[in-house]
Amino acid sequence: MEEKTIIRAFGLTDIGRVRDHNEDAIHVALDDAYVLVADGMGGHNAGEVASALAIAGFTQYLAADSSGDDTVAEMSEFSLQTLALRDAIYAANIAIYEDALNNTARQGMGTTLVAASFEGARLAVAHVGDSRLYRFRDGFLDQLTTDHTLVQEMLDRKEYTEEEARRSRNKNVITRALGLADVVEVDLLEALLREGDVYLLCSDGLTGMVADAEIGEVLASCGAEPEAAATQLLKMANNSGGNDNISIIVVYVDKVVAGQESSSDEELDWFD
């Protein structure tokens, strides 16, 4: 019997303490070793529709097209595993965009989406918007995704300091999201997994309320128990104000496919 990477994961989503409904959505597919977080936006509850359509469109695409095209992978720097996540996001984007075209009240709706797959010894990530993926390894917390926000662009251009970015009124302005056009640009990432890695996927309802240092402390103390870690992070976000919907998925890597573990960090390559 072929050995497989073993992960444990737990996710939850919460309305928070200010909003009157939850526009976030999550999906944990342990049998298929992937997880998703979406943070919707739009009036008339359209954000809730957008995030739900994103999850549905993504999962339906993967279920219908699991084989992939080897010739496409040969022409890309990324694996079939990663390209499948990208194509699933393309499918989800079209589903949202077409729904908005047919429903006047939903025009302009959109959503973030961060997807992570844990297949074999490889982590694959596809990402649009400001929902994040973190990795906790060897006592260090690293944000692996880059926010698609106006503030991040200003940071990249050295127009903001980190402190100015934290205080900016523009920190919630997203520059990229699913559903706003018939095409969407997706960032892709691949890295090697290690046993004992902890991965956190979350909406900005967590990161806007809880500092990275505090997140790292929680993952250090209970990251090997995903439910305990996710529950503690949710409590902290709500205790800090709960100004937005909060979505959290914590993934712990119990075992990596024998003979394929990484002894050092693999360089993280982006596709833009």
Tab-separated table of C-alpha atoms in Angstrom:
chain	number	residue	atom	x	y	z
A	1	MET	CA	0.000	0.000	0.000
A	2	GLU	CA	1.383	3.376	-1.024
A	3	GLU	CA	2.293	5.621	1.891
A	4	LYS	CA	0.671	9.021	2.051
A	5	THR	CA	1.345	12.239	3.863
A	6	ILE	CA	-0.832	12.425	6.985
A	7	ILE	CA	-2.304	15.724	8.131
A	8	ARG	CA	-4.751	16.724	10.830
A	9	ALA	CA	-6.833	19.851	10.311
A	10	PHE	CA	-9.588	21.804	11.977
A	11	GLY	CA	-11.465	24.847	10.718
A	12	LEU	CA	-14.071	27.231	12.026
A	13	THR	CA	-15.759	30.435	10.923
A	14	ASP	CA	-17.460	32.977	13.163
A	15	ILE	CA	-19.562	36.097	12.674
A	16	GLY	CA	-17.433	38.106	15.114
A	17	ARG	CA	-18.869	40.763	17.432
A	18	VAL	CA	-19.778	43.592	15.058
A	19	ARG	CA	-21.148	42.241	11.764
A	20	ASP	CA	-24.750	41.085	11.461
A	21	HIS	CA	-23.980	38.137	9.177
A	22	ASN	CA	-21.017	36.017	8.141
A	23	GLU	CA	-19.605	36.546	4.623
A	24	ASP	CA	-16.698	34.119	5.140
A	25	ALA	CA	-16.698	30.465	4.085
A	26	ILE	CA	-14.285	27.588	4.685
A	27	HIS	CA	-13.812	24.041	3.451
A	28	VAL	CA	-11.710	21.237	4.949
A	29	ALA	CA	-11.325	18.221	2.637
A	30	LEU	CA	-9.163	15.837	4.631
A	31	ASP	CA	-9.733	12.876	2.291
A	32	ASP	CA	-8.377	14.939	-0.594
A	33	ALA	CA	-5.815	16.782	1.563
A	34	TYR	CA	-6.774	20.360	0.749
A	35	VAL	CA	-8.321	23.292	2.623
A	36	LEU	CA	-9.905	26.618	1.600
A	37	VAL	CA	-10.717	29.980	3.174
A	38	ALA	CA	-12.825	32.632	1.382
A	39	ASP	CA	-13.768	36.117	2.598
A	40	GLY	CA	-16.651	37.610	0.618
A	41	MET	CA	-17.537	41.238	-0.033
A	42	GLY	CA	-20.535	43.040	-1.497
A	43	GLY	CA	-23.857	44.569	-0.490
A	44	HIS	CA	-27.218	42.862	-0.015
A	45	ASN	CA	-25.509	39.770	1.462
A	46	ALA	CA	-23.720	39.302	-1.861
A	47	GLY	CA	-20.405	38.696	-0.090
A	48	GLU	CA	-21.923	35.642	1.532
A	49	VAL	CA	-23.042	34.440	-1.888
A	50	ALA	CA	-19.623	35.094	-3.450
A	51	SER	CA	-17.675	33.140	-0.834
A	52	ALA	CA	-20.135	30.235	-1.006
A	53	LEU	CA	-19.922	30.187	-4.816
A	54	ALA	CA	-16.129	30.249	-4.580
A	55	ILE	CA	-16.054	27.180	-2.365
A	56	ALA	CA	-18.645	25.359	-4.462
A	57	GLY	CA	-17.024	26.217	-7.795
A	58	PHE	CA	-13.571	25.249	-6.556
A	59	THR	CA	-14.576	21.914	-5.055
A	60	GLN	CA	-16.778	20.961	-8.018
A	61	TYR	CA	-13.951	21.640	-10.446
A	62	LEU	CA	-11.505	19.458	-8.529
A	63	ALA	CA	-14.054	16.673	-8.231
A	64	ALA	CA	-14.741	16.752	-11.981
A	65	ASP	CA	-11.158	17.186	-13.205
A	66	SER	CA	-8.752	15.296	-10.975
A	67	SER	CA	-6.449	13.831	-13.643
A	68	GLY	CA	-4.763	16.954	-15.001
A	69	ASP	CA	-2.716	17.342	-18.159
A	70	ASP	CA	0.892	16.186	-17.948
A	71	THR	CA	1.842	18.186	-21.031
A	72	VAL	CA	0.685	21.398	-19.356
A	73	ALA	CA	2.746	20.624	-16.260
A	74	GLU	CA	5.805	19.946	-18.414
A	75	MET	CA	5.549	23.472	-19.823
A	76	SER	CA	5.200	25.062	-16.367
A	77	GLU	CA	7.483	25.508	-13.397
A	78	PHE	CA	4.659	24.187	-11.221
A	79	SER	CA	3.292	20.690	-10.608
A	80	LEU	CA	-0.101	19.353	-11.654
A	81	GLN	CA	-1.114	19.622	-8.009
A	82	THR	CA	-0.556	23.377	-8.010
A	83	LEU	CA	-1.963	23.976	-11.480
A	84	ALA	CA	-5.154	22.174	-10.461
A	85	LEU	CA	-5.638	24.660	-7.617
A	86	ARG	CA	-5.119	27.537	-10.037
A	87	ASP	CA	-7.623	26.145	-12.527
A	88	ALA	CA	-10.155	25.511	-9.760
A	89	ILE	CA	-9.883	29.190	-8.814
A	90	TYR	CA	-10.423	30.143	-12.461
A	91	ALA	CA	-13.612	28.048	-12.440
A	92	ALA	CA	-14.786	29.588	-9.170
A	93	ASN	CA	-14.135	33.077	-10.530
A	94	ILE	CA	-16.300	32.461	-13.584
A	95	ALA	CA	-19.119	31.067	-11.419
A	96	ILE	CA	-19.177	34.238	-9.299
A	97	TYR	CA	-18.813	36.607	-12.248
A	98	GLU	CA	-21.630	35.002	-14.226
A	99	ASP	CA	-23.932	34.904	-11.190
A	100	ALA	CA	-23.389	38.646	-10.696
A	101	LEU	CA	-24.185	39.332	-14.363
A	102	ASN	CA	-27.523	37.582	-13.905
A	103	ASN	CA	-28.413	39.171	-10.553
A	104	THR	CA	-28.444	42.979	-10.392
A	105	ALA	CA	-28.320	43.060	-6.587
A	106	ARG	CA	-25.109	41.028	-6.635
A	107	GLN	CA	-23.173	43.063	-9.193
A	108	GLY	CA	-19.736	43.946	-7.863
A	109	MET	CA	-19.619	41.068	-5.402
A	110	GLY	CA	-16.317	39.317	-4.921
A	111	THR	CA	-14.274	37.220	-2.561
A	112	THR	CA	-10.767	36.373	-1.535
A	113	LEU	CA	-9.651	32.763	-1.693
A	114	VAL	CA	-6.619	30.966	-0.309
A	115	ALA	CA	-6.243	27.254	-1.056
A	116	ALA	CA	-3.597	24.845	0.217
A	117	SER	CA	-3.040	21.241	-0.837
A	118	PHE	CA	-0.912	18.697	1.037
A	119	GLU	CA	-0.153	15.956	-1.451
A	120	GLY	CA	2.910	13.751	-1.108
A	121	ALA	CA	5.806	15.780	0.237
A	122	ARG	CA	4.638	19.000	-1.382
A	123	LEU	CA	2.671	22.000	-0.226
A	124	ALA	CA	0.787	23.694	-3.063
A	125	VAL	CA	-0.876	27.077	-2.620
A	126	ALA	CA	-3.117	29.234	-4.814
A	127	HIS	CA	-4.203	32.608	-3.552
A	128	VAL	CA	-6.164	35.753	-4.463
A	129	GLY	CA	-6.836	38.646	-2.069
A	130	ASP	CA	-5.812	39.243	1.525
A	131	SER	CA	-6.761	35.984	3.214
A	132	ARG	CA	-3.453	34.502	4.314
A	133	LEU	CA	-1.413	31.335	4.678
A	134	TYR	CA	1.181	31.113	7.456
A	135	ARG	CA	3.683	28.392	8.257
A	136	PHE	CA	4.990	27.741	11.775
A	137	ARG	CA	8.256	25.796	11.672
A	138	ASP	CA	11.200	25.492	14.088
A	139	GLY	CA	9.766	28.187	16.345
A	140	PHE	CA	9.273	30.748	13.571
A	141	LEU	CA	6.044	32.017	12.013
A	142	ASP	CA	6.274	32.999	8.329
A	143	GLN	CA	3.570	34.543	6.187
A	144	LEU	CA	3.874	32.668	2.899
A	145	THR	CA	1.254	34.607	0.941
A	146	THR	CA	1.453	38.287	0.016
A	147	ASP	CA	-1.681	40.400	0.485
A	148	HIS	CA	-3.289	41.824	-2.636
A	149	THR	CA	-4.084	45.168	-1.022
A	150	LEU	CA	-3.392	48.841	-1.615
A	151	VAL	CA	-1.393	48.999	1.618
A	152	GLN	CA	0.824	46.091	0.545
A	153	GLU	CA	1.500	47.812	-2.761
A	154	MET	CA	2.506	50.971	-0.901
A	155	LEU	CA	4.765	48.946	1.363
A	156	ASP	CA	6.388	47.353	-1.669
A	157	ARG	CA	7.023	50.822	-3.128
A	158	LYS	CA	8.458	52.005	0.224
A	159	GLU	CA	5.691	54.607	0.499
A	160	TYR	CA	4.601	53.207	3.874
A	161	THR	CA	6.509	51.997	6.888
A	162	GLU	CA	5.201	48.905	8.685
A	163	GLU	CA	3.799	51.152	11.428
A	164	GLU	CA	2.077	53.421	8.895
A	165	ALA	CA	0.615	50.363	7.202
A	166	ARG	CA	-0.838	49.116	10.479
A	167	ARG	CA	-2.511	52.489	11.105
A	168	SER	CA	-3.672	53.107	7.531
A	169	ARG	CA	-7.348	53.662	6.800
A	170	ASN	CA	-6.751	51.927	3.464
A	171	LYS	CA	-5.655	48.599	4.921
A	172	ASN	CA	-8.895	46.890	3.858
A	173	VAL	CA	-8.739	48.038	0.216
A	174	ILE	CA	-8.275	44.848	-1.828
A	175	THR	CA	-6.631	45.099	-5.249
A	176	ARG	CA	-7.448	41.595	-6.447
A	177	ALA	CA	-10.482	39.367	-5.844
A	178	LEU	CA	-12.567	36.636	-7.452
A	179	GLY	CA	-15.741	37.613	-9.307
A	180	LEU	CA	-14.925	41.161	-10.390
A	181	ALA	CA	-13.999	40.246	-13.972
A	182	ASP	CA	-14.103	37.193	-16.221
A	183	VAL	CA	-10.389	36.586	-15.619
A	184	VAL	CA	-8.412	36.714	-12.386
A	185	GLU	CA	-4.696	36.682	-11.636
A	186	VAL	CA	-3.711	33.919	-9.212
A	187	ASP	CA	-0.502	33.709	-7.192
A	188	LEU	CA	0.959	30.204	-6.915
A	189	LEU	CA	3.448	28.801	-4.443
A	190	GLU	CA	5.113	25.436	-3.881
A	191	ALA	CA	7.321	24.285	-1.019
A	192	LEU	CA	8.340	21.019	0.604
A	193	LEU	CA	6.560	19.828	3.720
A	194	ARG	CA	8.225	18.739	6.948
A	195	GLU	CA	6.813	16.611	9.720
A	196	GLY	CA	5.728	18.888	12.543
A	197	ASP	CA	4.900	21.820	10.271
A	198	VAL	CA	1.834	23.831	11.272
A	199	TYR	CA	-0.072	25.799	8.639
A	200	LEU	CA	-2.661	28.490	9.307
A	201	LEU	CA	-5.133	29.735	6.711
A	202	CYS	CA	-7.240	32.686	7.823
A	203	SER	CA	-9.301	35.704	6.820
A	204	ASP	CA	-8.331	39.213	7.896
A	205	GLY	CA	-10.853	38.952	10.697
A	206	LEU	CA	-8.076	37.169	12.577
A	207	THR	CA	-5.004	39.057	11.395
A	208	GLY	CA	-6.690	42.435	11.858
A	209	MET	CA	-7.294	41.621	15.518
A	210	VAL	CA	-4.368	39.422	16.571
A	211	ALA	CA	-0.696	40.242	15.993
A	212	ASP	CA	1.572	37.745	14.242
A	213	ALA	CA	3.649	37.361	17.411
A	214	GLU	CA	0.553	36.278	19.347
A	215	ILE	CA	-0.476	33.890	16.569
A	216	GLY	CA	2.986	32.336	16.712
A	217	GLU	CA	2.713	31.834	20.463
A	218	VAL	CA	-0.571	29.962	20.058
A	219	LEU	CA	0.789	27.720	17.297
A	220	ALA	CA	3.909	27.050	19.350
A	221	SER	CA	1.883	25.945	22.353
A	222	CYS	CA	-0.940	23.976	20.723
A	223	GLY	CA	-0.368	23.820	16.972
A	224	ALA	CA	-0.104	20.035	17.147
A	225	GLU	CA	-3.765	20.072	18.240
A	226	PRO	CA	-5.482	21.993	15.429
A	227	GLU	CA	-8.859	22.266	17.141
A	228	ALA	CA	-7.326	23.737	20.302
A	229	ALA	CA	-5.214	26.189	18.297
A	230	ALA	CA	-8.086	27.351	16.092
A	231	THR	CA	-10.426	27.731	19.052
A	232	GLN	CA	-7.865	29.780	20.988
A	233	LEU	CA	-7.166	32.068	18.019
A	234	LEU	CA	-10.883	32.679	17.507
A	235	LYS	CA	-11.300	33.561	21.165
A	236	MET	CA	-8.408	36.027	20.959
A	237	ALA	CA	-9.828	37.718	17.847
A	238	ASN	CA	-13.224	38.174	19.480
A	239	ASN	CA	-11.705	39.347	22.754
A	240	SER	CA	-9.774	41.976	20.792
A	241	GLY	CA	-12.982	43.363	19.328
A	242	GLY	CA	-14.170	40.881	16.717
A	243	ASN	CA	-14.595	43.704	14.204
A	244	ASP	CA	-14.982	41.378	11.233
A	245	ASN	CA	-15.993	37.826	10.404
A	246	ILE	CA	-13.261	35.409	11.472
A	247	SER	CA	-12.230	32.244	9.624
A	248	ILE	CA	-9.413	29.951	10.683
A	249	ILE	CA	-8.062	26.605	9.523
A	250	VAL	CA	-5.090	25.023	11.309
A	251	VAL	CA	-3.277	22.110	9.658
A	252	TYR	CA	-0.683	19.932	11.405
A	253	VAL	CA	1.607	17.675	9.346
A	254	ASP	CA	1.910	14.363	11.191
A	255	LYS	CA	3.843	12.435	8.571
A	256	VAL	CA	5.447	13.218	5.219
A	257	VAL	CA	5.764	10.543	2.524
A	258	ALA	CA	8.768	8.359	3.417
A	259	GLY	CA	12.027	9.325	1.730
A	260	GLN	CA	10.743	12.671	0.480
A	261	GLU	CA	11.072	14.885	3.539
A	262	SER	CA	12.909	18.163	3.146
A	263	SER	CA	15.902	18.807	5.405
A	264	SER	CA	15.931	22.517	4.624
A	265	ASP	CA	13.580	25.176	3.307
A	266	GLU	CA	12.859	24.996	-0.386
A	267	GLU	CA	13.007	28.354	-2.117
A	268	LEU	CA	9.492	29.746	-2.487
A	269	ASP	CA	8.726	30.511	-6.127
A	270	TRP	CA	5.811	32.714	-7.158
A	271	PHE	CA	3.899	32.780	-10.391
A	272	ASP	CA	2.369	36.207	-11.141
